[in-house]
mmCIF file of C-alpha atoms and ligand atoms in Angstrom:
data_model
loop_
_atom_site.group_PDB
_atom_site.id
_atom_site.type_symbol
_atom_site.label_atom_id
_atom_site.label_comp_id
_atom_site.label_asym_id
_atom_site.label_seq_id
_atom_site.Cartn_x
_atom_site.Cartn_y
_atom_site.Cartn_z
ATOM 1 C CA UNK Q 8 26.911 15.214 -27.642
ATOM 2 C CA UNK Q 9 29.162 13.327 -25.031
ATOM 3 C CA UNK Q 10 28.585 10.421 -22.689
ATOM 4 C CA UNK Q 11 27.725 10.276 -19.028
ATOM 5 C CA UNK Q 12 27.311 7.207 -16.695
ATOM 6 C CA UNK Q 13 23.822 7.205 -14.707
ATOM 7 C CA UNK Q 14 23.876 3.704 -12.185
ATOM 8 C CA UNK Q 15 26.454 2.351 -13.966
ATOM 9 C CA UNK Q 16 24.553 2.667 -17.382
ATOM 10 C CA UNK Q 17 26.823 5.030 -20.589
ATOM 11 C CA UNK Q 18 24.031 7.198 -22.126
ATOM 12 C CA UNK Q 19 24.141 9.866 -24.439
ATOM 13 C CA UNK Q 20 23.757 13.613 -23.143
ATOM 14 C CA UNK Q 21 24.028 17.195 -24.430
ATOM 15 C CA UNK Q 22 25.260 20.272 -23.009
ATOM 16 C CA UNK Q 23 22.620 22.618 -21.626
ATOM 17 C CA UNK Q 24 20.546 19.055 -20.508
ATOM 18 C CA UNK Q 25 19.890 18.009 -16.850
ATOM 19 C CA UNK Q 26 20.567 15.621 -15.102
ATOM 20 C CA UNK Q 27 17.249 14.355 -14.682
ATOM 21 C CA UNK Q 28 15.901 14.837 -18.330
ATOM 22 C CA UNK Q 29 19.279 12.449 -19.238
ATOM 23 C CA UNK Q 30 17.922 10.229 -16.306
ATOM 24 C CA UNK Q 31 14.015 9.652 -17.602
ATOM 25 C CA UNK Q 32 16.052 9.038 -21.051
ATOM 26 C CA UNK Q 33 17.973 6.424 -19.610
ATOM 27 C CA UNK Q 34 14.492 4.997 -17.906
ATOM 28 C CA UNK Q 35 16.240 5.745 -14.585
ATOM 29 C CA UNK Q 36 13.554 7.232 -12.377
ATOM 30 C CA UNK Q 37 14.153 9.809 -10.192
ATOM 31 C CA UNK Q 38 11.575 11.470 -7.296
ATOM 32 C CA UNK Q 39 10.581 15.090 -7.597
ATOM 33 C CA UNK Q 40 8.373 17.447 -6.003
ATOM 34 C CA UNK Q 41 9.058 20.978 -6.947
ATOM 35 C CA UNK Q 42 9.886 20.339 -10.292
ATOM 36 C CA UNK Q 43 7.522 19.774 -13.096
ATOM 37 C CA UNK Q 44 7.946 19.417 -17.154
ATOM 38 C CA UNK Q 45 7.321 22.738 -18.559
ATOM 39 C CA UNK Q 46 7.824 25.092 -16.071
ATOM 40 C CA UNK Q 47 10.836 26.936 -15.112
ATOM 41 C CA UNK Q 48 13.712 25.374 -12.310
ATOM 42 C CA UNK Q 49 13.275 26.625 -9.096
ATOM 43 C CA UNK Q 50 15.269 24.022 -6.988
ATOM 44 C CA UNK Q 51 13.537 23.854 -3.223
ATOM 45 C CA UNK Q 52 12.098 20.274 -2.271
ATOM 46 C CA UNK Q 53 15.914 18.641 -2.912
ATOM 47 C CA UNK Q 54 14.485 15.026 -3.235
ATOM 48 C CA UNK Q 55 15.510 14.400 -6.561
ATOM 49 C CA UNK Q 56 19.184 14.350 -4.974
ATOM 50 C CA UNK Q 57 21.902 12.417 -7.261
ATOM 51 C CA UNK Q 58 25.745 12.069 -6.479
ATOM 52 C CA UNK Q 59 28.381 12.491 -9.212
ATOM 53 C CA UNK Q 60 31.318 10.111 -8.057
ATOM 54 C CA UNK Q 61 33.597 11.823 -10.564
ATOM 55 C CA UNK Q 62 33.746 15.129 -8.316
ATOM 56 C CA UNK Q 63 31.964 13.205 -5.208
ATOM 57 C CA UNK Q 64 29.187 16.237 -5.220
ATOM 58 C CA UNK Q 65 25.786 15.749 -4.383
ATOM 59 C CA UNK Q 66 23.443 17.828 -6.847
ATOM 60 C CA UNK Q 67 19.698 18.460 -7.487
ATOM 61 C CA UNK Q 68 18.821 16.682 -10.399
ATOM 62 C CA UNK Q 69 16.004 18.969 -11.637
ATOM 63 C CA UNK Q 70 18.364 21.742 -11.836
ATOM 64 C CA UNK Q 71 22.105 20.651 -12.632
ATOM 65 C CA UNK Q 72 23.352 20.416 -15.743
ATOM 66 C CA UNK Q 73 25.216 17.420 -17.569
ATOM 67 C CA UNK Q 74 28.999 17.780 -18.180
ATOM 68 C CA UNK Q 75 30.664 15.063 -19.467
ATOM 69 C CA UNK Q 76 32.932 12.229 -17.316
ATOM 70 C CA UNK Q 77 29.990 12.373 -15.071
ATOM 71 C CA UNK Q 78 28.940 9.242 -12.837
ATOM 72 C CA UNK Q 79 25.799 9.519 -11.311
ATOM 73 C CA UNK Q 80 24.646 7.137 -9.125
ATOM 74 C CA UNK Q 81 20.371 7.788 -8.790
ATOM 75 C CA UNK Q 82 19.368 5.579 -6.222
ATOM 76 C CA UNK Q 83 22.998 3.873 -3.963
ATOM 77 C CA UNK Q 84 21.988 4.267 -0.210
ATOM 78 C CA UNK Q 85 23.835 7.396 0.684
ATOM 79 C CA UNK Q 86 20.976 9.028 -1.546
ATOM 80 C CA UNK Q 87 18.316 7.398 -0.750
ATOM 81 C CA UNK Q 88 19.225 9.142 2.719
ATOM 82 C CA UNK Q 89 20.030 12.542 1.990
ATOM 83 C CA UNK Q 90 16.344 12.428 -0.205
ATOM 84 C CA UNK Q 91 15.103 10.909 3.281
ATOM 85 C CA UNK Q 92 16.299 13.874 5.254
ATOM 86 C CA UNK Q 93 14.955 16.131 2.683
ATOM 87 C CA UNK Q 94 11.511 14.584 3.103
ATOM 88 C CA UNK Q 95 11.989 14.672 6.933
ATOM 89 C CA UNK Q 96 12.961 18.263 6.918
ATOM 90 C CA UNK Q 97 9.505 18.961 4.708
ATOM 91 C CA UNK Q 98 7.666 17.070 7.304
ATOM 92 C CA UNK Q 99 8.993 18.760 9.967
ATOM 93 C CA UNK Q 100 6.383 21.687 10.019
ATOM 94 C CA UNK Q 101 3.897 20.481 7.495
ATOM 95 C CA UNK Q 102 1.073 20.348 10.375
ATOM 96 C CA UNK Q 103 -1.488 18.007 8.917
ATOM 97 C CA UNK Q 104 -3.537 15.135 8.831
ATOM 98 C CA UNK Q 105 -3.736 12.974 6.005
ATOM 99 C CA UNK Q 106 -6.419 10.844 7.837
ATOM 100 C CA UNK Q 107 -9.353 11.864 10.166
ATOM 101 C CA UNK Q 108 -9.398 10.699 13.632
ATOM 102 C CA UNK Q 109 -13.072 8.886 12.969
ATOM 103 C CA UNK Q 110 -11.225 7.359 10.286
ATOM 104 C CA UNK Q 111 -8.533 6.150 11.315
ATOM 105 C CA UNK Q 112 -10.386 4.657 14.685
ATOM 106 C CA UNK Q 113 -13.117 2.799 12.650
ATOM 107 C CA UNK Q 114 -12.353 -0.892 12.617
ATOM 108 C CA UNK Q 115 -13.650 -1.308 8.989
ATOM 109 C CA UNK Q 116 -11.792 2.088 7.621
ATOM 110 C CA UNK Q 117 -14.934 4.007 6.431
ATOM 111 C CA UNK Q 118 -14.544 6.779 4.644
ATOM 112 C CA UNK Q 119 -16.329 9.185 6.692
ATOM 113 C CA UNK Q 120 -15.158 12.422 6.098
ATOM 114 C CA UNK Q 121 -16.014 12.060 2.219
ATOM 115 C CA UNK Q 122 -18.857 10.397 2.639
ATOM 116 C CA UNK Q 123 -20.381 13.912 4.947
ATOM 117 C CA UNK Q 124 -18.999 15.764 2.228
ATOM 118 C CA UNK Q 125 -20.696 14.046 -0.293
ATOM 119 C CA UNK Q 126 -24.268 14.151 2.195
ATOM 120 C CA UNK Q 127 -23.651 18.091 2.788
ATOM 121 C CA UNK Q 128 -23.328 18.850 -0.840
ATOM 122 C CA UNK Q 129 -26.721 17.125 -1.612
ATOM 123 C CA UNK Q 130 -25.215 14.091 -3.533
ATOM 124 C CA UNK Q 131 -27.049 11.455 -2.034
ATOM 125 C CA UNK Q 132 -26.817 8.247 -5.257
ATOM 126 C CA UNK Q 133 -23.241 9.221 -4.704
ATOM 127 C CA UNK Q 134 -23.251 8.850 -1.247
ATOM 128 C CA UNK Q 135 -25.066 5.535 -1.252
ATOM 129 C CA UNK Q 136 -22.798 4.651 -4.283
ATOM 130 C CA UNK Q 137 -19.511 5.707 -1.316
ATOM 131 C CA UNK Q 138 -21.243 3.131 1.429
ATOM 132 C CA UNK Q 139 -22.249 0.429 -1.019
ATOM 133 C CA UNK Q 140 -18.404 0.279 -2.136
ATOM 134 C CA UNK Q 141 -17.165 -0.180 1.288
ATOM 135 C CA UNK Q 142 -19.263 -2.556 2.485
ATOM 136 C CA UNK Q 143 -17.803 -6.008 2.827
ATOM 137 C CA UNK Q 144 -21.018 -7.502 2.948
ATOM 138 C CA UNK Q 145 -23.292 -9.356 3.665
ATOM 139 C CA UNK Q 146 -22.209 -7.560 7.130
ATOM 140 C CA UNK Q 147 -23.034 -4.002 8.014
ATOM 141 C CA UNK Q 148 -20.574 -2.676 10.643
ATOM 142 C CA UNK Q 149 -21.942 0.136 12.222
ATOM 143 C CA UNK Q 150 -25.311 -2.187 13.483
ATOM 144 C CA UNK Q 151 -23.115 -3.779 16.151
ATOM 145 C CA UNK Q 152 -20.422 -1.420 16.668
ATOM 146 C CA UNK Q 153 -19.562 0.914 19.533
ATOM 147 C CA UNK Q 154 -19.383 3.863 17.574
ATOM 148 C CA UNK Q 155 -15.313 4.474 17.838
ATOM 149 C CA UNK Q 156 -15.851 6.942 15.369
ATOM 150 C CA UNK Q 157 -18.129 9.216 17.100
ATOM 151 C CA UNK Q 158 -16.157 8.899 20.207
ATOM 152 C CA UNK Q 159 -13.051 10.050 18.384
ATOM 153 C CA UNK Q 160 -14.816 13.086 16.262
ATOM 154 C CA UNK Q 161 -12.949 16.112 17.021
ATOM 155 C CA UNK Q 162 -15.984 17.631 16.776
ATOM 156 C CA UNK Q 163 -17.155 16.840 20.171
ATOM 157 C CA UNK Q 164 -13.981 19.734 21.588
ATOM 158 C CA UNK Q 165 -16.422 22.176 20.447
ATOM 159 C CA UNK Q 166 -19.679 20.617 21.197
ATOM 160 C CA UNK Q 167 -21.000 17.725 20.410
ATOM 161 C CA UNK Q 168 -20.031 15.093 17.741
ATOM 162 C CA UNK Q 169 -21.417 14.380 14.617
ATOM 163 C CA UNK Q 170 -23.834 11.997 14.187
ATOM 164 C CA UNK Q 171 -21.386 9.642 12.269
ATOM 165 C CA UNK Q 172 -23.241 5.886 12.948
ATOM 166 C CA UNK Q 173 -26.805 6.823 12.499
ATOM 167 C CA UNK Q 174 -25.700 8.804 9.571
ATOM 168 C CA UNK Q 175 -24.539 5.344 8.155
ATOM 169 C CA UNK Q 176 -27.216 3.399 9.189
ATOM 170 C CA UNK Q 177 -29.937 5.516 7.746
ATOM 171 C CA UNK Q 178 -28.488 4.864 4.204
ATOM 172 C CA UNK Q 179 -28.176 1.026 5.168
ATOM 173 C CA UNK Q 180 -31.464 1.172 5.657
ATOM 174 C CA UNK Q 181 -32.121 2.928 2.187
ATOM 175 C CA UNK Q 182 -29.929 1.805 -0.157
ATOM 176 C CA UNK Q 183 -32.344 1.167 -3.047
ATOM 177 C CA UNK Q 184 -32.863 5.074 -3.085
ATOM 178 C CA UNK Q 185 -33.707 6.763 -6.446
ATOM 179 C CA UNK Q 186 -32.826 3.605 -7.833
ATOM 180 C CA UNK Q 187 -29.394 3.420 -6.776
ATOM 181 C CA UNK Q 188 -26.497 0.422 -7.062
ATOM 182 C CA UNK Q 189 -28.617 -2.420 -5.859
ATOM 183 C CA UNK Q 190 -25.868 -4.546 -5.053
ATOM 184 C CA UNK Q 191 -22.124 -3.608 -3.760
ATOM 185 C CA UNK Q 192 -20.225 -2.054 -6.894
ATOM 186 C CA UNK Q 193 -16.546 -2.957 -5.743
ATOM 187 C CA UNK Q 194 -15.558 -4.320 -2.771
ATOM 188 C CA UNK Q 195 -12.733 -2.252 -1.300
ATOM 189 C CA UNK Q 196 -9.649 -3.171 0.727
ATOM 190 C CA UNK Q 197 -9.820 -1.587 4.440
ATOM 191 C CA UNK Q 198 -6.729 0.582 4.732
ATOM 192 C CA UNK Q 199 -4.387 -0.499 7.480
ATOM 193 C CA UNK Q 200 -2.912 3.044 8.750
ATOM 194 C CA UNK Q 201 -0.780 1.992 10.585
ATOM 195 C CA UNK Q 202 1.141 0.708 7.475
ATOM 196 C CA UNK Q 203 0.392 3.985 5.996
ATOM 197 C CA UNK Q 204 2.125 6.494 6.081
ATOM 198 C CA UNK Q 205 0.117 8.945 7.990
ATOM 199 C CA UNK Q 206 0.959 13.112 8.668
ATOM 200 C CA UNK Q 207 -0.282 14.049 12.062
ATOM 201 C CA UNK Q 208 -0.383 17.889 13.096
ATOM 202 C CA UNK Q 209 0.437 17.313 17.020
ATOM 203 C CA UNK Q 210 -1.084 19.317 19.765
ATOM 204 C CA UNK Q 211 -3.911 21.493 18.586
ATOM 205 C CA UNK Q 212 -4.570 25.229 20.004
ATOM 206 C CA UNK Q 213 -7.594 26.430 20.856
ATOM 207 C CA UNK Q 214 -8.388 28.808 18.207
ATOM 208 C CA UNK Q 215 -6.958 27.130 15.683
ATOM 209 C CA UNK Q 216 -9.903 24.454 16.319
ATOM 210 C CA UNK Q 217 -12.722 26.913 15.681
ATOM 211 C CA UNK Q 218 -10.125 27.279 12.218
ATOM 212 C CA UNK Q 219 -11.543 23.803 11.406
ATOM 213 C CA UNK Q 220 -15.018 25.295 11.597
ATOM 214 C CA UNK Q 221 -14.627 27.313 8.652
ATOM 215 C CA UNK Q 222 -14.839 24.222 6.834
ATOM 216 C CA UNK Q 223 -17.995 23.245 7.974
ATOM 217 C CA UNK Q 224 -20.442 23.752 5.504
ATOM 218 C CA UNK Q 225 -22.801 26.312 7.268
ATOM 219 C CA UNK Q 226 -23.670 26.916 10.903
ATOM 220 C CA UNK Q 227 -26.128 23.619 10.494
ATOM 221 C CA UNK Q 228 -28.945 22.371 12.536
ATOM 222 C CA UNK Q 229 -27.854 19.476 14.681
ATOM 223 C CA UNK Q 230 -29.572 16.180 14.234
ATOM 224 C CA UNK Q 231 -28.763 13.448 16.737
ATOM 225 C CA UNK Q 232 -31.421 11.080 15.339
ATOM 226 C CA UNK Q 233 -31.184 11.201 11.050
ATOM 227 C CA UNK Q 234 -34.521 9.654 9.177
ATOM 228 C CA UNK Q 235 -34.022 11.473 6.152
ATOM 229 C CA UNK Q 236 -31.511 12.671 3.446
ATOM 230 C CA UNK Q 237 -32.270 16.241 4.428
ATOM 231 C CA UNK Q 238 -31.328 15.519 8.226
ATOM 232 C CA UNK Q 239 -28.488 13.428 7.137
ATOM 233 C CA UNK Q 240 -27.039 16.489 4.589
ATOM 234 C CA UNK Q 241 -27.754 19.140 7.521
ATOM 235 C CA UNK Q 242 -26.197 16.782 10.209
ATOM 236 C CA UNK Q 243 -22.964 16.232 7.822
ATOM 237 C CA UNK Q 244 -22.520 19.368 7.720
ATOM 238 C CA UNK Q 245 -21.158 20.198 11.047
ATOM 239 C CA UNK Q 246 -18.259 18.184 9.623
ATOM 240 C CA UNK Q 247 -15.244 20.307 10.084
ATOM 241 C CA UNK Q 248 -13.228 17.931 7.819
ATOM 242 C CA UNK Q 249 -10.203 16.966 9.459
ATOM 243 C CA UNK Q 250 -8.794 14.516 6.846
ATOM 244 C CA UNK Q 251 -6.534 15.865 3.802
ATOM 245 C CA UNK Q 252 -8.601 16.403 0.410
ATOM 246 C CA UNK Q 253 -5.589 14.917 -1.125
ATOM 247 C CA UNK Q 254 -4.947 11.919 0.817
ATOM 248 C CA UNK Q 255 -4.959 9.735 -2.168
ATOM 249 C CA UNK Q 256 -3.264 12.076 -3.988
ATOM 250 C CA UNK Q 257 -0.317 13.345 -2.538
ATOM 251 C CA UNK Q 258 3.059 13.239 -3.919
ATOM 252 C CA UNK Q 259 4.705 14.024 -0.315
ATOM 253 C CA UNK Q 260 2.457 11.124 1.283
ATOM 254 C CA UNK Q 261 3.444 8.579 -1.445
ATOM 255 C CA UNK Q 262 7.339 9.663 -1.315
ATOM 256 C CA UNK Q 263 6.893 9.687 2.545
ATOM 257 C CA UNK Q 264 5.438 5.960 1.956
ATOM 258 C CA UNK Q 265 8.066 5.117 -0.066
ATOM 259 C CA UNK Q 266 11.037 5.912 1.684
ATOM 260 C CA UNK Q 267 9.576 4.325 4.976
ATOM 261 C CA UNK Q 268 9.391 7.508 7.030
ATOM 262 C CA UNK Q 269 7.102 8.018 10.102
ATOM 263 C CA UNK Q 270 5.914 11.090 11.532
ATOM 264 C CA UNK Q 271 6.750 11.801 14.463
ATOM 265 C CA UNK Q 272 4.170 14.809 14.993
ATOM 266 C CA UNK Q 273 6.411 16.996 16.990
ATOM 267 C CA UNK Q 274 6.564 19.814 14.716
ATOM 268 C CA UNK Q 275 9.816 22.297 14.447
ATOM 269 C CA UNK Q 276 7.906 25.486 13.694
ATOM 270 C CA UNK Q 277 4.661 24.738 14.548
ATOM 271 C CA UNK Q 278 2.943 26.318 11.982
ATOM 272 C CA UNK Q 279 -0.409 27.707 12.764
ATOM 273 C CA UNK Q 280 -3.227 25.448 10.985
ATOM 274 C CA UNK Q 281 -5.176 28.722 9.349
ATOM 275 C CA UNK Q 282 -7.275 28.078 6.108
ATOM 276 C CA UNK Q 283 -8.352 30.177 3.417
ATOM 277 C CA UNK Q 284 -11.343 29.554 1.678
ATOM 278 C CA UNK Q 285 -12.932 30.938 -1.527
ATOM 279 C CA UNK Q 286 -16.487 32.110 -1.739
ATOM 280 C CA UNK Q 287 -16.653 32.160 -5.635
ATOM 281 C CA UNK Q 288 -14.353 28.993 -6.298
ATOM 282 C CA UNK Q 289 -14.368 27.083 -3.001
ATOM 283 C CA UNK Q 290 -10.816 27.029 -3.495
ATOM 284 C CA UNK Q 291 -8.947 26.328 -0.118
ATOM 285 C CA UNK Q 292 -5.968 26.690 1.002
ATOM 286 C CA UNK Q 293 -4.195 25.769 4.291
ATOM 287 C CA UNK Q 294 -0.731 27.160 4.798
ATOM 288 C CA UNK Q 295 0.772 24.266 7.561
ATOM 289 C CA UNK Q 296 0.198 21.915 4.324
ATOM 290 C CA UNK Q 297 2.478 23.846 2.186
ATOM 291 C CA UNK Q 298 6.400 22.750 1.053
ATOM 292 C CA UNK Q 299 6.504 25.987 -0.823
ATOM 293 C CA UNK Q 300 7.544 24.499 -4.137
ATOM 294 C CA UNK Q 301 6.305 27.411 -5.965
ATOM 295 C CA UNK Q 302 4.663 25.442 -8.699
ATOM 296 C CA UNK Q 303 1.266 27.177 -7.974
ATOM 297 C CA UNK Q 304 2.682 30.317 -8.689
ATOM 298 C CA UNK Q 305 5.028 29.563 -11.715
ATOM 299 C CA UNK Q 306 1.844 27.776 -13.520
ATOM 300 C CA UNK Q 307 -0.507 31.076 -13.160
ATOM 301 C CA UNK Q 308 2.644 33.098 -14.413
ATOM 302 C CA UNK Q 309 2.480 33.523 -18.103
ATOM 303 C CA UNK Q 310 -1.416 33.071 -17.863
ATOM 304 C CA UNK Q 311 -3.325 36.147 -18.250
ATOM 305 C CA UNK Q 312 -6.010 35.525 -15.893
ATOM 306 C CA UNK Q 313 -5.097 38.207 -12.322
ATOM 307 C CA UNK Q 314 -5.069 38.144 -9.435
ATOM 308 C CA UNK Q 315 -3.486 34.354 -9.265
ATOM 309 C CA UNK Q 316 -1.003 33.167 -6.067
ATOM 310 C CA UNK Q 317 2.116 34.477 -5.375
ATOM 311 C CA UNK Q 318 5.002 34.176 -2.647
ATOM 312 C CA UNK Q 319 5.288 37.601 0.055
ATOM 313 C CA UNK Q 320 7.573 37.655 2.710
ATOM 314 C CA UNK Q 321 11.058 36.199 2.665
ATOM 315 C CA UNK Q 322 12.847 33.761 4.211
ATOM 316 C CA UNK Q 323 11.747 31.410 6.535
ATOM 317 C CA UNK Q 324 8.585 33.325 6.585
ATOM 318 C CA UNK Q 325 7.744 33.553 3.334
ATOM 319 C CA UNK Q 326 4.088 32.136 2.461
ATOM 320 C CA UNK Q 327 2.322 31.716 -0.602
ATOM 321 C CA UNK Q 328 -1.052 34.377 -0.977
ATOM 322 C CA UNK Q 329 -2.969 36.216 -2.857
ATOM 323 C CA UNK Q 330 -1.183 39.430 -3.656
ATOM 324 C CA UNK Q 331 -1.626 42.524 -1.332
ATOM 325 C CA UNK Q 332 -3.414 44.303 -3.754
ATOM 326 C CA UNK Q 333 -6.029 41.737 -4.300
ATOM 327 C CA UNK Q 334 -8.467 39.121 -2.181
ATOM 328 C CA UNK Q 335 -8.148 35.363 -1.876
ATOM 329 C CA UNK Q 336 -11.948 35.455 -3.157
ATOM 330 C CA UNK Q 337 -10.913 37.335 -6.705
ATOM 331 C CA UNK Q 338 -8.730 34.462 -7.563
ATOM 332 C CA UNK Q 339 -10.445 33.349 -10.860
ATOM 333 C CA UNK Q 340 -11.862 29.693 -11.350
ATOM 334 C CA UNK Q 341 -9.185 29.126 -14.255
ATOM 335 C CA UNK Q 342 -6.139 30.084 -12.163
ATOM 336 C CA UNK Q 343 -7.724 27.995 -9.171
ATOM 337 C CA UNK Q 344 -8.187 24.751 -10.851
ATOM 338 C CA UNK Q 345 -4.435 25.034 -12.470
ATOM 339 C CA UNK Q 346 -3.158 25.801 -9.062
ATOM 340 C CA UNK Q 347 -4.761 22.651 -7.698
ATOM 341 C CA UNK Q 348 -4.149 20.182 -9.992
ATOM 342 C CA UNK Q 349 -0.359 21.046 -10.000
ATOM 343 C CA UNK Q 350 -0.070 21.255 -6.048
ATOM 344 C CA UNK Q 351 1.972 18.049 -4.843
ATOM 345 C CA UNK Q 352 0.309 18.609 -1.547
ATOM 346 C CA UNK Q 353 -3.033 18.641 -0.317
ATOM 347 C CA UNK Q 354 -2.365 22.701 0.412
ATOM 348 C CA UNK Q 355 -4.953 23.694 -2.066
ATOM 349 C CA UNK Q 356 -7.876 21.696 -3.258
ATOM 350 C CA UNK Q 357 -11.502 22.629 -3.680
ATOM 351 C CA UNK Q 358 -14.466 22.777 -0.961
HETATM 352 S S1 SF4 D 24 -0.661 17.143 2.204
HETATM 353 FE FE1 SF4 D 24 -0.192 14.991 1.877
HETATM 354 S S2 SF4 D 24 1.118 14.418 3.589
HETATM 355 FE FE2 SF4 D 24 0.067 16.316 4.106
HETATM 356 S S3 SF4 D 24 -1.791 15.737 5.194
HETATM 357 FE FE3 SF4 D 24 -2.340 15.923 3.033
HETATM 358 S S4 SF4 D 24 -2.089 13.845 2.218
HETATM 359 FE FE4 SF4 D 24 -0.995 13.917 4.168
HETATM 360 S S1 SF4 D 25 -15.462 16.423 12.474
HETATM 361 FE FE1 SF4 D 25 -15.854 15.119 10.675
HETATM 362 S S2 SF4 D 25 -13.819 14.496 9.904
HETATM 363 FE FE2 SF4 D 25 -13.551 15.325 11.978
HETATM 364 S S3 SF4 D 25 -13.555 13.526 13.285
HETATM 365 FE FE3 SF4 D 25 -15.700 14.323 13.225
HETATM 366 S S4 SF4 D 25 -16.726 13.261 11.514
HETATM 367 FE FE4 SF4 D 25 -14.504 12.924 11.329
HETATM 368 S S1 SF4 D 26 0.442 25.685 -2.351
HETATM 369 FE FE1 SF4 D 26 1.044 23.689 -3.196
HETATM 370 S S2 SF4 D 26 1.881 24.186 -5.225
HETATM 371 FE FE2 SF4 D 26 1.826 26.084 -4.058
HETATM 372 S S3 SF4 D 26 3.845 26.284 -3.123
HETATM 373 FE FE3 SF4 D 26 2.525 25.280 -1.620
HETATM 374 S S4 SF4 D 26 2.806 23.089 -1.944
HETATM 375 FE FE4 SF4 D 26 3.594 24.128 -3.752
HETATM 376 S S1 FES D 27 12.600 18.391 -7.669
HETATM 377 FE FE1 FES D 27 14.630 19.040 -7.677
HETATM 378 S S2 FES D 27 14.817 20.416 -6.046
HETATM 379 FE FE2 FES D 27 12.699 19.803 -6.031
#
């Protein structure tokens, strides 16, 4: 046992600890992303940068180990900045939207994306239970609006878009279905995106928009005018989904958020937006999301459940997959679920 200094404070450490064990010890709170409790060091986001001002080094916290005379300063401006050009350098190809265009153009903030993928999967009292919840009543929105929403759907690239407003103002009109919420359960705060921090992807290619059909439910029927819940799912699901799944769940948004960085959109490597989806385990996973922090891949590894993710390639190109002897689609349910609820991104979610 020997003492260190962490922002000035003398704690107790032993040999073998790191840095940022000592650190959570010391209630001194330190951002990761590739590291989690548990699971073996693999040092590759570098936001949980610390300086020692005994040797003036900086160091990954996760991964460095305590030696005594240290003197770490956690959070001084110089590393706040180096974390911030960490971040930046993640953001630089992580193509991505963490907000849908309809989205983030309606003036009340709807959630429309989830709200379709609510309608698509059949769960209508949850989609009433979605509207009811943003509604600032007693005013409904989309009555006297100009539809924003529907003129920003990136559907309408490939042919028409979806019918977002009389979507919306079919359930208005039936919000007592099945004995739903009668009145609004909560009444939400619009999100202002602008003070959000939002991932954009940039300039779209062709193909890579008929990518975003793959998450359209089916090929459905098109329904300009919706007067049921039937035409309402089928209609909602032409939604290609162009939000993030994890948008209010994503430990790269919130550190983004944090540290006050925009995005600028103009992407270094321009990685191409392709998407993976499972048949089995609607498991999904989009490679321009990744930071490749490997914690998918370390959590399925003493698990006996195969095939589960791994990394091929190396270097710059190196990806995370299903290995070349197996199919994304043979990736069990277990192994899926693990590998989602660990993934600081919105690379993998569910369907
Ligand atoms: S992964 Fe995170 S930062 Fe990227 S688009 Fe999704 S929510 Fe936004
Ligand atoms: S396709 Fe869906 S998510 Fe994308 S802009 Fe249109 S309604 Fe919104
Ligand atoms: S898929 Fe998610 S958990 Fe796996 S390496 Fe990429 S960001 Fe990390
Ligand atoms: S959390 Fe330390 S390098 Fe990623």
């Amino acid at each position: 046992m020997f003492k260190i200094r962490i922002n000035n404070i003398e704690v107790d450490a032993e040999a073998g600890e790191t840095i940022l064990s000592v650190s959570q010890r010391a209630g001194v709170s330190i951002p990761t992303l590739c590291h989690m409790d548990g699971i073996e060091h693999y040092t590759s986001c570098m936001v949980c940068m610390v300086r020692d001002k005994a040797s003036d080094s900086y160091l990954p916290s996760c991964t460095a180990l305590v030696r005594e005379g240290m003197d770490i300063d956690a959070s001084g401006e110089d590393v706040v900045s180096a974390r911030k050009k960490a971040v930046e350098l993640l953001l630089s190809e992580h193509r991505a939207e963490c907000e849908a265009p309809c989205r983030i153009v309606c003036p009340a903030g709807y959630d429309i994306p989830r709200l379709n993928r609510l309608l698509a999967a059949g769960e209508y009292i949850k989609a009433i239970e979605l509207v009811m919840s943003e509604l600032d009543a007693p005013e409904i929105r989309c009555l006297s609006c100009r539809g924003y929403c529907e003129n920003a759907c990136r559907r309408r690239k490939i042919d028409r878009q979806v019918s977002i407003r009389n979507i919306r103002i079919f359930i208005y009109h039936n919000l007592n279905y099945q004995g739903g919420p009668q009145k609004p359960v909560e009444l939400t705060e619009f999100p202002d995106f602008k003070k959000i921090f939002s991932s954009r992807t940039g300039r779209i290619e062709e193909e890579e928009l008929k990518e975003w059909l793959k998450e359209c439910r089916e090929a459905g029927k098109r329904f300009e005018s919706v007067t049921d819940f039937i035409s309402a799912g089928e209609e909602a699901k032409n939604c290609m989904h162009c939000d993030c799944r994890a948008s209010d769940n994503c430990r790269l948004r919130e550190l983004a958020q944090e540290l006050g960085i925009r995005d600028r959109g103009n992407k270094v490597a321009g990685l191409p937006l392709t998407k993976k989806i499972s048949q089995g385990t609607g498991l999904i996973f989009e490679h321009a999301k990744c930071i490749k922090c490997g914690l998918c891949v370390r959590i399925c590894e003493d698990k006996k459940e195969e095939p589960s993710l791994c990394f091929i390639n190396r270097g710059f190109v190196s990806l995370i997959s299903e290995p070349l002897t197996a199919e994304f689609d043979d990736i069990p349910a277990a192994q899926a679920e693990l590998c989602v609820n660990v993934c600081p991104t919105g690379a993998l979610s569910f369907f």
